Tab-separated table of C-alpha atoms (C1' of nucleotides) in Angstrom:
chain	number	residue	atom	x	y	z
A	1	UNK	CA	86.990	-176.957	-14.576
A	2	UNK	CA	84.140	-179.315	-13.958
A	3	UNK	CA	85.982	-182.077	-12.195
A	4	UNK	CA	85.094	-180.027	-9.148
A	5	UNK	CA	81.432	-180.151	-10.014
A	6	UNK	CA	81.506	-183.838	-10.791
A	7	UNK	CA	82.968	-184.436	-7.339
A	8	UNK	CA	80.392	-182.150	-5.735
A	9	UNK	CA	77.726	-184.101	-7.597
A	10	UNK	CA	78.809	-187.432	-6.192
A	11	UNK	CA	79.222	-185.945	-2.753
A	12	UNK	CA	75.628	-184.739	-3.000
A	13	UNK	CA	74.650	-188.393	-3.141
A	14	UNK	CA	76.885	-189.598	-0.367
A	15	UNK	CA	80.005	-188.604	1.610
A	16	UNK	CA	83.115	-190.282	0.230
A	17	UNK	CA	86.904	-190.342	0.187
A	18	UNK	CA	89.087	-189.413	-2.767
A	19	UNK	CA	90.014	-192.994	-3.387
A	20	UNK	CA	86.383	-194.065	-3.416
A	21	UNK	CA	85.478	-191.243	-5.752
A	22	UNK	CA	88.062	-192.491	-8.232
A	23	UNK	CA	86.325	-195.886	-8.179
A	24	UNK	CA	82.906	-194.303	-8.570
A	25	UNK	CA	84.165	-192.360	-11.568
A	26	UNK	CA	85.424	-195.511	-13.214
A	27	UNK	CA	82.154	-197.313	-12.681
A	28	UNK	CA	79.745	-194.657	-13.799
A	29	UNK	CA	81.011	-191.720	-15.836
A	30	UNK	CA	84.211	-193.098	-17.322
A	31	UNK	CA	82.704	-193.019	-20.806
A	32	UNK	CA	82.517	-189.245	-20.810
A	33	UNK	CA	84.771	-188.123	-18.016
A	34	UNK	CA	87.989	-189.373	-16.610
A	35	UNK	CA	89.960	-188.237	-13.622
A	36	UNK	CA	93.422	-188.852	-12.338
A	37	UNK	CA	93.679	-189.758	-8.660
A	38	UNK	CA	96.228	-187.060	-7.944
A	39	UNK	CA	93.951	-184.504	-9.510
A	40	UNK	CA	91.009	-185.710	-7.467
A	41	UNK	CA	92.993	-185.232	-4.276
A	42	UNK	CA	94.036	-181.757	-5.260
A	43	UNK	CA	90.527	-180.780	-6.277
A	44	UNK	CA	89.049	-182.143	-3.055
A	45	UNK	CA	91.525	-179.992	-1.175
A	46	UNK	CA	90.321	-177.013	-3.173
A	47	UNK	CA	86.723	-177.939	-2.408
A	48	UNK	CA	87.546	-178.037	1.284
A	49	UNK	CA	89.406	-174.714	1.161
A	50	UNK	CA	86.441	-173.051	-0.534
A	51	UNK	CA	84.135	-174.334	2.164
A	52	UNK	CA	82.143	-176.508	-0.229
A	53	UNK	CA	82.717	-179.598	1.886
A	54	UNK	CA	83.902	-180.594	5.335
A	55	UNK	CA	86.362	-183.376	6.079
A	56	UNK	CA	86.322	-186.019	8.749
A	57	UNK	CA	89.567	-187.951	9.221
A	58	UNK	CA	89.175	-191.593	10.150
A	59	UNK	CA	92.407	-193.294	11.272
A	60	UNK	CA	93.211	-196.793	10.077
A	61	UNK	CA	95.798	-199.352	11.115
A	62	UNK	CA	98.666	-199.829	8.687
A	63	UNK	CA	97.045	-197.616	6.083
A	64	UNK	CA	96.843	-193.855	5.695
A	65	UNK	CA	93.759	-192.370	7.369
A	66	UNK	CA	90.593	-192.024	5.313
A	67	UNK	CA	89.582	-188.442	4.599
A	68	UNK	CA	85.835	-188.464	4.295
A	69	UNK	CA	84.379	-185.464	2.503
A	70	UNK	CA	80.833	-184.317	3.230
A	71	UNK	CA	79.113	-181.672	1.165
A	72	UNK	CA	78.253	-178.385	2.860
A	73	UNK	CA	75.174	-176.355	2.084
A	74	UNK	CA	77.373	-173.973	0.144
A	75	UNK	CA	78.745	-176.890	-1.858
A	76	UNK	CA	75.268	-178.070	-2.637
A	77	UNK	CA	74.260	-174.635	-3.848
A	78	UNK	CA	77.352	-174.331	-6.023
A	79	UNK	CA	76.644	-177.737	-7.518
A	80	UNK	CA	73.060	-176.843	-8.386
A	81	UNK	CA	74.105	-173.485	-9.766
A	82	UNK	CA	76.535	-175.245	-12.106
A	83	UNK	CA	74.002	-177.944	-12.950
A	84	UNK	CA	71.467	-175.406	-14.186
A	85	UNK	CA	73.985	-173.418	-16.188
A	86	UNK	CA	73.437	-174.003	-19.933
A	87	UNK	CA	76.108	-175.803	-21.943
A	88	UNK	CA	77.058	-173.730	-24.985
A	89	UNK	CA	79.751	-175.815	-26.638
A	90	UNK	CA	80.563	-179.290	-27.760
A	91	UNK	CA	83.234	-180.991	-25.709
A	92	UNK	CA	86.849	-180.386	-26.643
A	93	UNK	CA	88.107	-183.487	-28.367
A	94	UNK	CA	91.610	-184.547	-29.264
A	95	UNK	CA	91.469	-187.860	-31.040
A	96	UNK	CA	94.950	-189.143	-31.867
A	97	UNK	CA	93.547	-192.095	-33.725
A	98	UNK	CA	91.447	-190.019	-36.131
A	99	UNK	CA	94.382	-187.722	-36.676
A	100	UNK	CA	96.357	-190.710	-37.934
A	101	UNK	CA	93.526	-191.841	-40.175
A	102	UNK	CA	93.234	-188.316	-41.511
A	103	UNK	CA	96.864	-188.512	-42.608
A	104	UNK	CA	96.357	-192.042	-43.930
A	105	UNK	CA	97.514	-191.063	-47.419
A	106	UNK	CA	101.063	-190.967	-46.075
A	107	UNK	CA	100.858	-194.637	-45.128
A	108	UNK	CA	100.269	-197.771	-47.118
A	109	UNK	CA	96.612	-198.798	-47.177
A	110	UNK	CA	97.438	-201.953	-45.273
A	111	UNK	CA	98.899	-199.915	-42.443
A	112	UNK	CA	95.761	-197.790	-42.198
A	113	UNK	CA	93.659	-200.949	-42.083
A	114	UNK	CA	95.858	-202.173	-39.235
A	115	UNK	CA	95.183	-198.940	-37.346
A	116	UNK	CA	91.447	-199.366	-37.894
A	117	UNK	CA	91.430	-202.995	-36.754
A	118	UNK	CA	93.438	-202.225	-33.656
A	119	UNK	CA	91.018	-199.446	-32.810
A	120	UNK	CA	88.134	-201.872	-33.130
A	121	UNK	CA	89.783	-203.983	-30.453
A	122	UNK	CA	90.054	-200.964	-28.199
A	123	UNK	CA	86.364	-200.256	-28.836
A	124	UNK	CA	85.404	-203.832	-28.013
A	125	UNK	CA	87.223	-203.603	-24.707
A	126	UNK	CA	85.372	-200.420	-23.989
A	127	UNK	CA	82.030	-201.948	-24.905
A	128	UNK	CA	82.761	-204.841	-22.549
A	129	UNK	CA	83.371	-202.329	-19.792
A	130	UNK	CA	80.082	-200.575	-20.545
A	131	UNK	CA	78.252	-203.884	-20.380
A	132	UNK	CA	79.771	-204.514	-16.984
A	133	UNK	CA	78.573	-201.140	-15.763
A	134	UNK	CA	75.172	-201.799	-17.313
A	135	UNK	CA	74.874	-205.131	-15.504
A	136	UNK	CA	75.695	-203.475	-12.256
A	137	UNK	CA	73.298	-200.601	-12.804
A	138	UNK	CA	69.861	-202.268	-12.496
A	139	UNK	CA	70.289	-202.590	-8.748
A	140	UNK	CA	71.160	-198.976	-8.908
A	141	UNK	CA	73.761	-196.805	-7.425
A	142	UNK	CA	73.003	-198.265	-4.093
A	143	UNK	CA	74.632	-201.571	-4.980
A	144	UNK	CA	77.594	-199.765	-6.381
A	145	UNK	CA	77.981	-197.686	-3.285
A	146	UNK	CA	77.569	-200.772	-1.120
A	147	UNK	CA	80.174	-202.714	-3.054
A	148	UNK	CA	82.515	-199.795	-2.620
A	149	UNK	CA	81.826	-199.965	1.091
A	150	UNK	CA	80.392	-196.480	1.145
A	151	UNK	CA	77.131	-197.759	2.510
A	152	UNK	CA	77.453	-200.241	5.372
A	153	UNK	CA	75.647	-203.547	5.069
A	154	UNK	CA	72.153	-203.437	6.503
A	155	UNK	CA	72.144	-199.663	6.530
A	156	UNK	CA	69.609	-197.704	4.543
A	157	UNK	CA	70.874	-195.549	1.729
A	158	UNK	CA	71.291	-191.938	2.828
A	159	UNK	CA	68.847	-190.672	0.246
A	160	UNK	CA	65.380	-191.464	-1.002
A	161	UNK	CA	64.866	-194.607	-3.028
A	162	UNK	CA	62.659	-192.800	-5.559
A	163	UNK	CA	65.396	-190.299	-6.166
A	164	UNK	CA	67.826	-193.170	-6.547
A	165	UNK	CA	65.711	-194.786	-9.231
A	166	UNK	CA	65.380	-191.469	-10.930
A	167	UNK	CA	69.126	-191.146	-10.811
A	168	UNK	CA	69.482	-194.579	-12.353
A	169	UNK	CA	67.359	-193.453	-15.282
A	170	UNK	CA	69.830	-190.712	-16.154
A	171	UNK	CA	72.896	-192.848	-15.525
A	172	UNK	CA	71.554	-195.470	-17.933
A	173	UNK	CA	70.682	-192.797	-20.466
A	174	UNK	CA	74.251	-191.502	-20.619
A	175	UNK	CA	75.534	-195.053	-20.806
A	176	UNK	CA	73.212	-195.674	-23.738
A	177	UNK	CA	74.847	-192.814	-25.592
A	178	UNK	CA	78.218	-194.346	-24.796
A	179	UNK	CA	77.070	-197.583	-26.426
A	180	UNK	CA	75.642	-195.781	-29.406
A	181	UNK	CA	78.807	-193.864	-30.113
A	182	UNK	CA	81.107	-196.833	-29.595
A	183	UNK	CA	78.930	-198.980	-31.851
A	184	UNK	CA	78.702	-196.295	-34.525
A	185	UNK	CA	82.470	-195.910	-34.423
A	186	UNK	CA	82.981	-199.648	-34.713
A	187	UNK	CA	80.631	-199.750	-37.705
A	188	UNK	CA	82.500	-196.882	-39.265
A	189	UNK	CA	85.787	-198.766	-38.848
A	190	UNK	CA	84.336	-201.780	-40.680
A	191	UNK	CA	82.941	-199.606	-43.448
A	192	UNK	CA	86.213	-197.801	-43.883
A	193	UNK	CA	88.202	-201.047	-43.921
A	194	UNK	CA	85.872	-202.377	-46.617
A	195	UNK	CA	86.152	-199.199	-48.597
A	196	UNK	CA	89.932	-199.370	-48.526
A	197	UNK	CA	89.993	-203.041	-49.421
A	198	UNK	CA	87.611	-202.644	-52.344
A	199	UNK	CA	89.716	-199.789	-53.677
A	200	UNK	CA	92.731	-202.070	-53.814
A	201	UNK	CA	90.827	-204.857	-55.554
A	202	UNK	CA	89.305	-202.508	-58.142
A	203	UNK	CA	92.794	-201.477	-59.100
A	204	UNK	CA	93.819	-205.116	-59.426
A	205	UNK	CA	91.246	-205.602	-62.165
A	206	UNK	CA	92.613	-202.963	-64.482
A	207	UNK	CA	96.276	-203.542	-63.764
A	208	UNK	CA	98.432	-206.472	-62.725
A	209	UNK	CA	96.614	-208.663	-60.229
A	210	UNK	CA	99.042	-208.844	-57.298
A	211	UNK	CA	102.037	-206.575	-57.490
A	212	UNK	CA	99.841	-203.568	-58.083
A	213	UNK	CA	98.668	-203.347	-54.516
A	214	UNK	CA	102.146	-202.497	-53.367
A	215	UNK	CA	102.642	-200.059	-56.208
A	216	UNK	CA	99.563	-198.153	-55.283
A	217	UNK	CA	100.528	-198.145	-51.677
A	218	UNK	CA	103.916	-196.802	-52.577
A	219	UNK	CA	102.280	-194.122	-54.661
A	220	UNK	CA	100.432	-193.020	-51.603
A	221	UNK	CA	103.690	-191.849	-50.148
A	222	UNK	CA	103.431	-188.235	-51.268
B	1	UNK	CA	101.359	-184.045	-27.395
B	2	UNK	CA	100.147	-184.621	-30.925
B	3	UNK	CA	99.437	-181.049	-31.865
B	4	UNK	CA	103.048	-181.143	-32.948
B	5	UNK	CA	102.384	-184.116	-35.196
B	6	UNK	CA	99.231	-182.640	-36.611
B	7	UNK	CA	101.235	-179.554	-37.581
B	8	UNK	CA	104.018	-181.691	-39.046
B	9	UNK	CA	101.355	-183.544	-41.002
B	10	UNK	CA	99.985	-180.415	-42.606
B	11	UNK	CA	103.472	-179.116	-43.265
B	12	UNK	CA	104.180	-182.385	-45.070
B	13	UNK	CA	101.517	-181.338	-47.548
B	14	UNK	CA	102.599	-177.747	-47.926
B	15	UNK	CA	104.651	-175.027	-46.191
B	16	UNK	CA	102.482	-172.702	-44.165
B	17	UNK	CA	102.365	-170.016	-41.491
B	18	UNK	CA	100.901	-170.453	-38.004
B	19	UNK	CA	97.932	-168.331	-38.859
B	20	UNK	CA	97.182	-170.374	-41.968
B	21	UNK	CA	97.542	-173.603	-40.041
B	22	UNK	CA	94.876	-172.399	-37.622
B	23	UNK	CA	92.530	-171.926	-40.570
B	24	UNK	CA	93.411	-175.317	-41.999
B	25	UNK	CA	92.655	-176.923	-38.654
B	26	UNK	CA	89.245	-175.307	-38.550
B	27	UNK	CA	88.385	-176.452	-42.036
B	28	UNK	CA	89.495	-180.036	-41.819
B	29	UNK	CA	90.115	-181.632	-38.435
B	30	UNK	CA	88.068	-179.440	-36.149
B	31	UNK	CA	85.661	-182.281	-35.458
B	32	UNK	CA	88.315	-184.306	-33.685
B	33	UNK	CA	91.067	-181.859	-32.885
B	34	UNK	CA	91.135	-178.259	-31.911
B	35	UNK	CA	94.018	-175.924	-31.431
B	36	UNK	CA	94.475	-172.533	-29.926
B	37	UNK	CA	96.435	-170.043	-32.026
B	38	UNK	CA	98.813	-169.212	-29.219
B	39	UNK	CA	99.536	-172.877	-28.761
B	40	UNK	CA	100.175	-173.324	-32.468
B	41	UNK	CA	102.737	-170.528	-32.411
B	42	UNK	CA	104.484	-172.015	-29.424
B	43	UNK	CA	104.489	-175.501	-30.922
B	44	UNK	CA	105.826	-174.228	-34.232
B	45	UNK	CA	108.634	-172.595	-32.320
B	46	UNK	CA	109.353	-175.942	-30.690
B	47	UNK	CA	109.277	-177.629	-34.091
B	48	UNK	CA	111.813	-175.125	-35.377
B	49	UNK	CA	114.056	-175.531	-32.314
B	50	UNK	CA	114.058	-179.298	-32.742
B	51	UNK	CA	115.077	-178.919	-36.352
B	52	UNK	CA	111.867	-180.463	-37.670
B	53	UNK	CA	111.184	-177.455	-39.875
B	54	UNK	CA	112.922	-174.378	-41.249
B	55	UNK	CA	111.441	-170.892	-41.266
B	56	UNK	CA	111.471	-168.260	-43.938
B	57	UNK	CA	110.429	-164.778	-42.861
B	58	UNK	CA	108.530	-162.776	-45.434
B	59	UNK	CA	108.098	-159.071	-44.566
B	60	UNK	CA	104.785	-157.345	-45.165
B	61	UNK	CA	103.713	-153.739	-45.125
B	62	UNK	CA	101.663	-152.691	-42.155
B	63	UNK	CA	101.374	-156.250	-40.893
B	64	UNK	CA	103.735	-158.470	-38.940
B	65	UNK	CA	105.979	-160.556	-41.210
B	66	UNK	CA	104.781	-163.989	-42.256
B	67	UNK	CA	106.803	-166.851	-40.801
B	68	UNK	CA	106.599	-169.643	-43.331
B	69	UNK	CA	107.477	-173.060	-41.952
B	70	UNK	CA	108.830	-175.763	-44.265
B	71	UNK	CA	109.245	-179.324	-43.104
B	72	UNK	CA	112.776	-180.708	-42.920
B	73	UNK	CA	113.685	-184.290	-43.688
B	74	UNK	CA	113.983	-184.905	-39.953
B	75	UNK	CA	110.488	-183.498	-39.467
B	76	UNK	CA	109.138	-185.758	-42.139
B	77	UNK	CA	110.725	-188.787	-40.511
B	78	UNK	CA	109.378	-187.848	-37.091
B	79	UNK	CA	105.906	-187.415	-38.567
B	80	UNK	CA	105.989	-190.827	-40.243
B	81	UNK	CA	107.346	-192.471	-37.100
B	82	UNK	CA	104.419	-191.047	-35.117
B	83	UNK	CA	101.959	-191.931	-37.865
B	84	UNK	CA	102.906	-195.621	-37.781
B	85	UNK	CA	102.854	-195.822	-33.983
B	86	UNK	CA	99.799	-197.833	-32.831
B	87	UNK	CA	97.067	-196.084	-30.860
B	88	UNK	CA	96.361	-197.989	-27.642
B	89	UNK	CA	93.662	-195.915	-26.004
B	90	UNK	CA	90.403	-194.201	-26.638
B	91	UNK	CA	90.615	-190.417	-26.590
B	92	UNK	CA	90.300	-188.674	-23.271
B	93	UNK	CA	86.877	-187.125	-23.129
B	94	UNK	CA	85.454	-184.570	-20.749
B	95	UNK	CA	81.851	-183.917	-21.651
B	96	UNK	CA	80.304	-181.243	-19.442
B	97	UNK	CA	76.933	-181.711	-21.015
B	98	UNK	CA	76.718	-185.437	-20.280
B	99	UNK	CA	77.905	-184.782	-16.766
B	100	UNK	CA	74.893	-182.542	-16.263
B	101	UNK	CA	72.558	-185.111	-17.744
B	102	UNK	CA	74.088	-187.751	-15.507
B	103	UNK	CA	73.125	-185.649	-12.489
B	104	UNK	CA	69.704	-184.927	-13.979
B	105	UNK	CA	67.918	-186.352	-10.950
B	106	UNK	CA	68.876	-183.214	-9.060
B	107	UNK	CA	66.964	-181.069	-11.530
B	108	UNK	CA	63.360	-180.958	-12.573
B	109	UNK	CA	62.628	-183.056	-15.647
B	110	UNK	CA	61.755	-179.928	-17.605
B	111	UNK	CA	65.169	-178.474	-16.912
B	112	UNK	CA	66.878	-181.625	-18.181
B	113	UNK	CA	64.769	-181.496	-21.329
B	114	UNK	CA	65.900	-177.901	-21.780
B	115	UNK	CA	69.522	-179.010	-21.562
B	116	UNK	CA	68.886	-181.706	-24.152
B	117	UNK	CA	67.148	-179.353	-26.553
B	118	UNK	CA	69.851	-176.742	-26.247
B	119	UNK	CA	72.439	-179.394	-26.980
B	120	UNK	CA	70.563	-180.390	-30.098
B	121	UNK	CA	70.948	-176.820	-31.300
B	122	UNK	CA	74.672	-176.996	-30.670
B	123	UNK	CA	74.775	-180.262	-32.626
B	124	UNK	CA	72.854	-178.746	-35.523
B	125	UNK	CA	75.325	-175.896	-35.713
B	126	UNK	CA	78.118	-178.420	-35.787
B	127	UNK	CA	76.432	-180.475	-38.480
B	128	UNK	CA	76.051	-177.323	-40.566
B	129	UNK	CA	79.772	-176.740	-40.215
B	130	UNK	CA	80.521	-180.311	-41.296
B	131	UNK	CA	78.328	-179.878	-44.349
B	132	UNK	CA	80.262	-176.774	-45.238
B	133	UNK	CA	83.534	-178.672	-44.986
B	134	UNK	CA	82.014	-181.524	-46.986
B	135	UNK	CA	80.957	-179.173	-49.773
B	136	UNK	CA	84.416	-177.771	-49.941
B	137	UNK	CA	86.089	-181.175	-49.910
B	138	UNK	CA	85.180	-182.604	-53.351
B	139	UNK	CA	87.615	-180.253	-55.057
B	140	UNK	CA	90.021	-181.472	-52.506
B	141	UNK	CA	92.569	-179.952	-50.298
B	142	UNK	CA	93.893	-178.090	-53.247
B	143	UNK	CA	90.917	-175.757	-53.314
B	144	UNK	CA	91.179	-175.255	-49.605
B	145	UNK	CA	94.836	-174.436	-49.841
B	146	UNK	CA	94.160	-172.128	-52.768
B	147	UNK	CA	91.389	-170.316	-50.943
B	148	UNK	CA	93.773	-169.862	-48.036
B	149	UNK	CA	96.241	-168.394	-50.464
B	150	UNK	CA	98.768	-171.094	-49.732
B	151	UNK	CA	98.847	-172.090	-53.368
B	152	UNK	CA	99.074	-169.217	-55.837
B	153	UNK	CA	96.525	-169.055	-58.641
B	154	UNK	CA	97.653	-170.857	-61.739
B	155	UNK	CA	100.377	-172.681	-59.859
B	156	UNK	CA	100.416	-176.448	-59.638
B	157	UNK	CA	99.947	-177.994	-56.242
B	158	UNK	CA	103.285	-178.931	-54.670
B	159	UNK	CA	102.351	-182.589	-54.470
B	160	UNK	CA	100.992	-185.285	-56.724
B	161	UNK	CA	97.358	-185.144	-57.670
B	162	UNK	CA	96.865	-188.865	-57.075
B	163	UNK	CA	98.154	-188.460	-53.557
B	164	UNK	CA	95.832	-185.519	-53.109
B	165	UNK	CA	92.823	-187.561	-54.096
B	166	UNK	CA	93.967	-190.322	-51.817
B	167	UNK	CA	94.222	-187.765	-49.047
B	168	UNK	CA	90.712	-186.595	-49.772
B	169	UNK	CA	89.469	-190.143	-49.280
B	170	UNK	CA	90.749	-190.188	-45.703
B	171	UNK	CA	89.644	-186.660	-44.928
B	172	UNK	CA	86.124	-187.525	-46.027
B	173	UNK	CA	86.212	-190.746	-44.030
B	174	UNK	CA	86.958	-188.941	-40.765
B	175	UNK	CA	84.309	-186.378	-41.579
B	176	UNK	CA	81.817	-189.214	-42.098
B	177	UNK	CA	82.505	-190.404	-38.582
B	178	UNK	CA	81.928	-186.872	-37.369
B	179	UNK	CA	78.509	-186.893	-39.025
B	180	UNK	CA	77.689	-190.322	-37.680
B	181	UNK	CA	78.492	-189.397	-34.112
B	182	UNK	CA	76.734	-186.041	-34.246
B	183	UNK	CA	73.647	-187.662	-35.770
B	184	UNK	CA	73.653	-190.510	-33.266
B	185	UNK	CA	73.921	-187.992	-30.446
B	186	UNK	CA	71.082	-185.931	-31.846
B	187	UNK	CA	68.922	-189.054	-32.095
B	188	UNK	CA	69.787	-189.952	-28.550
B	189	UNK	CA	68.717	-186.488	-27.389
B	190	UNK	CA	65.317	-186.937	-29.053
B	191	UNK	CA	64.904	-190.421	-27.589
B	192	UNK	CA	65.822	-189.214	-24.135
B	193	UNK	CA	63.482	-186.227	-24.343
B	194	UNK	CA	60.664	-188.587	-25.365
B	195	UNK	CA	61.486	-190.958	-22.564
B	196	UNK	CA	61.370	-188.183	-20.012
B	197	UNK	CA	58.138	-186.776	-21.401
B	198	UNK	CA	56.408	-190.146	-21.441
B	199	UNK	CA	57.447	-190.709	-17.848
B	200	UNK	CA	55.715	-187.523	-16.831
B	201	UNK	CA	52.539	-188.404	-18.719
B	202	UNK	CA	52.421	-191.924	-17.263
B	203	UNK	CA	52.397	-190.398	-13.847
B	204	UNK	CA	49.612	-188.036	-14.863
B	205	UNK	CA	47.376	-191.017	-15.586
B	206	UNK	CA	47.606	-192.490	-12.129
B	207	UNK	CA	47.587	-189.228	-10.248
B	208	UNK	CA	46.138	-185.775	-10.780
B	209	UNK	CA	46.336	-184.768	-14.456
B	210	UNK	CA	48.174	-181.440	-14.331
B	211	UNK	CA	49.557	-180.445	-10.995
B	212	UNK	CA	51.265	-183.778	-10.596
B	213	UNK	CA	54.030	-182.991	-13.038
B	214	UNK	CA	55.394	-180.327	-10.763
B	215	UNK	CA	55.040	-182.555	-7.737
B	216	UNK	CA	57.099	-185.256	-9.326
B	217	UNK	CA	59.655	-182.783	-10.462
B	218	UNK	CA	59.921	-181.468	-6.942
B	219	UNK	CA	60.348	-184.956	-5.679
B	220	UNK	CA	63.341	-185.310	-7.935
B	221	UNK	CA	65.145	-182.812	-5.799
B	222	UNK	CA	66.934	-185.286	-3.548
C	1	DT	C1'	82.038	-142.218	-38.706
C	2	DG	C1'	82.436	-146.019	-35.876
C	3	DC	C1'	82.724	-150.810	-34.940
C	4	DA	C1'	83.821	-155.336	-35.789
C	5	DC	C1'	86.500	-158.460	-38.110
C	6	DT	C1'	90.685	-160.274	-40.652
C	7	DT	C1'	95.501	-160.652	-41.075
C	8	DA	C1'	99.776	-161.873	-38.400
C	9	DT	C1'	102.748	-162.474	-34.663
C	10	DA	C1'	103.902	-163.207	-29.769
C	11	DT	C1'	104.182	-163.434	-24.581
C	12	DG	C1'	102.787	-163.524	-19.596
C	13	DA	C1'	99.957	-165.678	-16.463
C	14	DT	C1'	97.230	-169.131	-15.128
C	15	DC	C1'	94.723	-173.283	-15.249
C	16	DT	C1'	94.457	-178.121	-15.965
C	17	DT	C1'	96.285	-182.512	-16.566
C	18	DT	C1'	99.564	-186.046	-16.389
C	19	DC	C1'	103.600	-188.578	-14.731
C	20	DA	C1'	106.656	-190.004	-11.344
C	21	DT	C1'	107.449	-190.903	-6.842
C	22	DA	C1'	106.890	-191.838	-1.778
C	23	DT	C1'	104.932	-194.506	2.070
C	24	DA	C1'	102.956	-198.832	4.217
C	25	DT	C1'	100.221	-202.927	4.885
C	26	DG	C1'	97.164	-206.740	3.608
C	27	DT	C1'	95.610	-210.157	0.137
C	28	DG	C1'	95.634	-213.328	-3.555
C	29	DC	C1'	98.011	-215.929	-6.962
C	30	DA	C1'	101.702	-218.712	-9.109
D	1	DT	C1'	108.650	-217.077	-1.607
D	2	DG	C1'	107.890	-213.392	-4.535
D	3	DC	C1'	105.211	-210.302	-7.088
D	4	DA	C1'	101.402	-207.780	-8.339
D	5	DC	C1'	97.494	-205.452	-6.827
D	6	DA	C1'	94.207	-203.032	-3.706
D	7	DT	C1'	93.936	-199.671	-0.155
D	8	DA	C1'	94.901	-194.685	0.940
D	9	DT	C1'	97.089	-190.393	0.886
D	10	DA	C1'	100.004	-186.722	-1.082
D	11	DT	C1'	103.488	-183.783	-3.542
D	12	DG	C1'	106.985	-182.177	-7.090
D	13	DA	C1'	107.656	-181.389	-11.750
D	14	DA	C1'	106.563	-180.907	-16.191
D	15	DA	C1'	103.645	-180.918	-20.020
D	16	DG	C1'	99.823	-179.101	-22.304
D	17	DA	C1'	95.949	-175.862	-22.938
D	18	DT	C1'	93.550	-171.566	-22.272
D	19	DC	C1'	92.867	-166.626	-21.490
D	20	DA	C1'	94.162	-162.012	-21.733
D	21	DT	C1'	96.685	-158.748	-23.834
D	22	DA	C1'	99.701	-156.080	-27.210
D	23	DT	C1'	100.595	-154.257	-31.814
D	24	DA	C1'	98.862	-152.361	-36.317
D	25	DA	C1'	96.895	-151.763	-40.722
D	26	DG	C1'	93.229	-152.924	-43.927
D	27	DT	C1'	88.345	-154.256	-45.093
D	28	DG	C1'	83.466	-154.409	-44.852
D	29	DC	C1'	79.173	-153.014	-43.018
D	30	DA	C1'	75.613	-150.070	-40.879
DNA sequence: TGCACTTATATGATCTTTCATATATGTGCA
DNA sequence: TGCACATATATGAAAGATCATATAAGTGCA
């Protein structure tokens, strides 16, 4: 379970509440990690219980009190221990979309093409999101943290600016991979659509021009 | 839960046992779906309970009996219903490796480079596996099923050959995406390593030539 | 000879994740 | 005026995934 370590990582940068951490997740690591709010709360509780962070409760009017988590020295050590630990495996992936493409022979070609086109839309949405994050990034995490209200206006960031810039370098690097993969996937969708379409038209040459498409598609139904 | 539908999908092609299905998974969809044996057994049991497949028990000497699952008409319908259902979201990803890179500013540059290089090894292993699957693929699923003993020697495949070739088309397409993504990731690792190394050498120009590297790295420790 | 691996099933325990729900107020939009 | 959404926490329940373990014979390798 590395949600814990992701949270410890962000807390290393700055104390935060569970709700804020959810926002930070969405605006920085969403392309390779996602977290449910309820799970964040539970994990923060675990972090507290294990003595990896301390909590300060800040009452609010009309709203539930903010529980602000601050990393302890133990938490910091655990985070660094995890951070240095080598990664041995590729991430576990379960891609419903590819599973459907894999079984494409049980559909009509046109239906598979629909799946591919729809997925391209999903990818475009995701790319738009990445661009938004990218736009935000140049001013660094600081701006993000400020916009989230974690850093008060006029207050200095609670960590070195050099380190912050260094951090930005890595954040951008991971984002760049996100772009690369999304773009490669989009390209692949186009290629596959073309491949499927050309297959249909090749058939049309040798057999009847129009009705054949449906025949072939029907044949695909094993 | 689409493990169920993945299993139904393979059972649409050919009856099989849980153990065989595990092997089929590893040799075809491992790059976008992975399944634990114990989970496969449990899901097959669910499939049976829901009337999506029937089971024939085949005793063996010295070994537990083989439970051969055959898809029912209901199972086939459920599979096709799922297959046509549009996919609205990108897959949920949790990439431990990228999480560590993201927090790279808390490590020394050399340590991050180590992470990247190690990951490249993991990717190479994966690419080798893909190539193996690719080599196997041209003779189609048939050969795979035969090698797994699902189809007896000399017996015809229990489904049309045209459909089989069509199936191969899609299987290869998903594999191609697997290659693309693994290659793009590998490239990104190299680029990122270079970027980090050039950063270090730029610093060396302006400051002391050798000792500086360590200084900078130390500075990265926020 | 010994050890590891393959074949083949299955369950208990636990971990992780998701979904639904509850509460309560302020803000912006139509 | 009404409705959705942001803020802010939290829990119950269920679904889904992983890990350990059990059984038991055969095969291949050093």
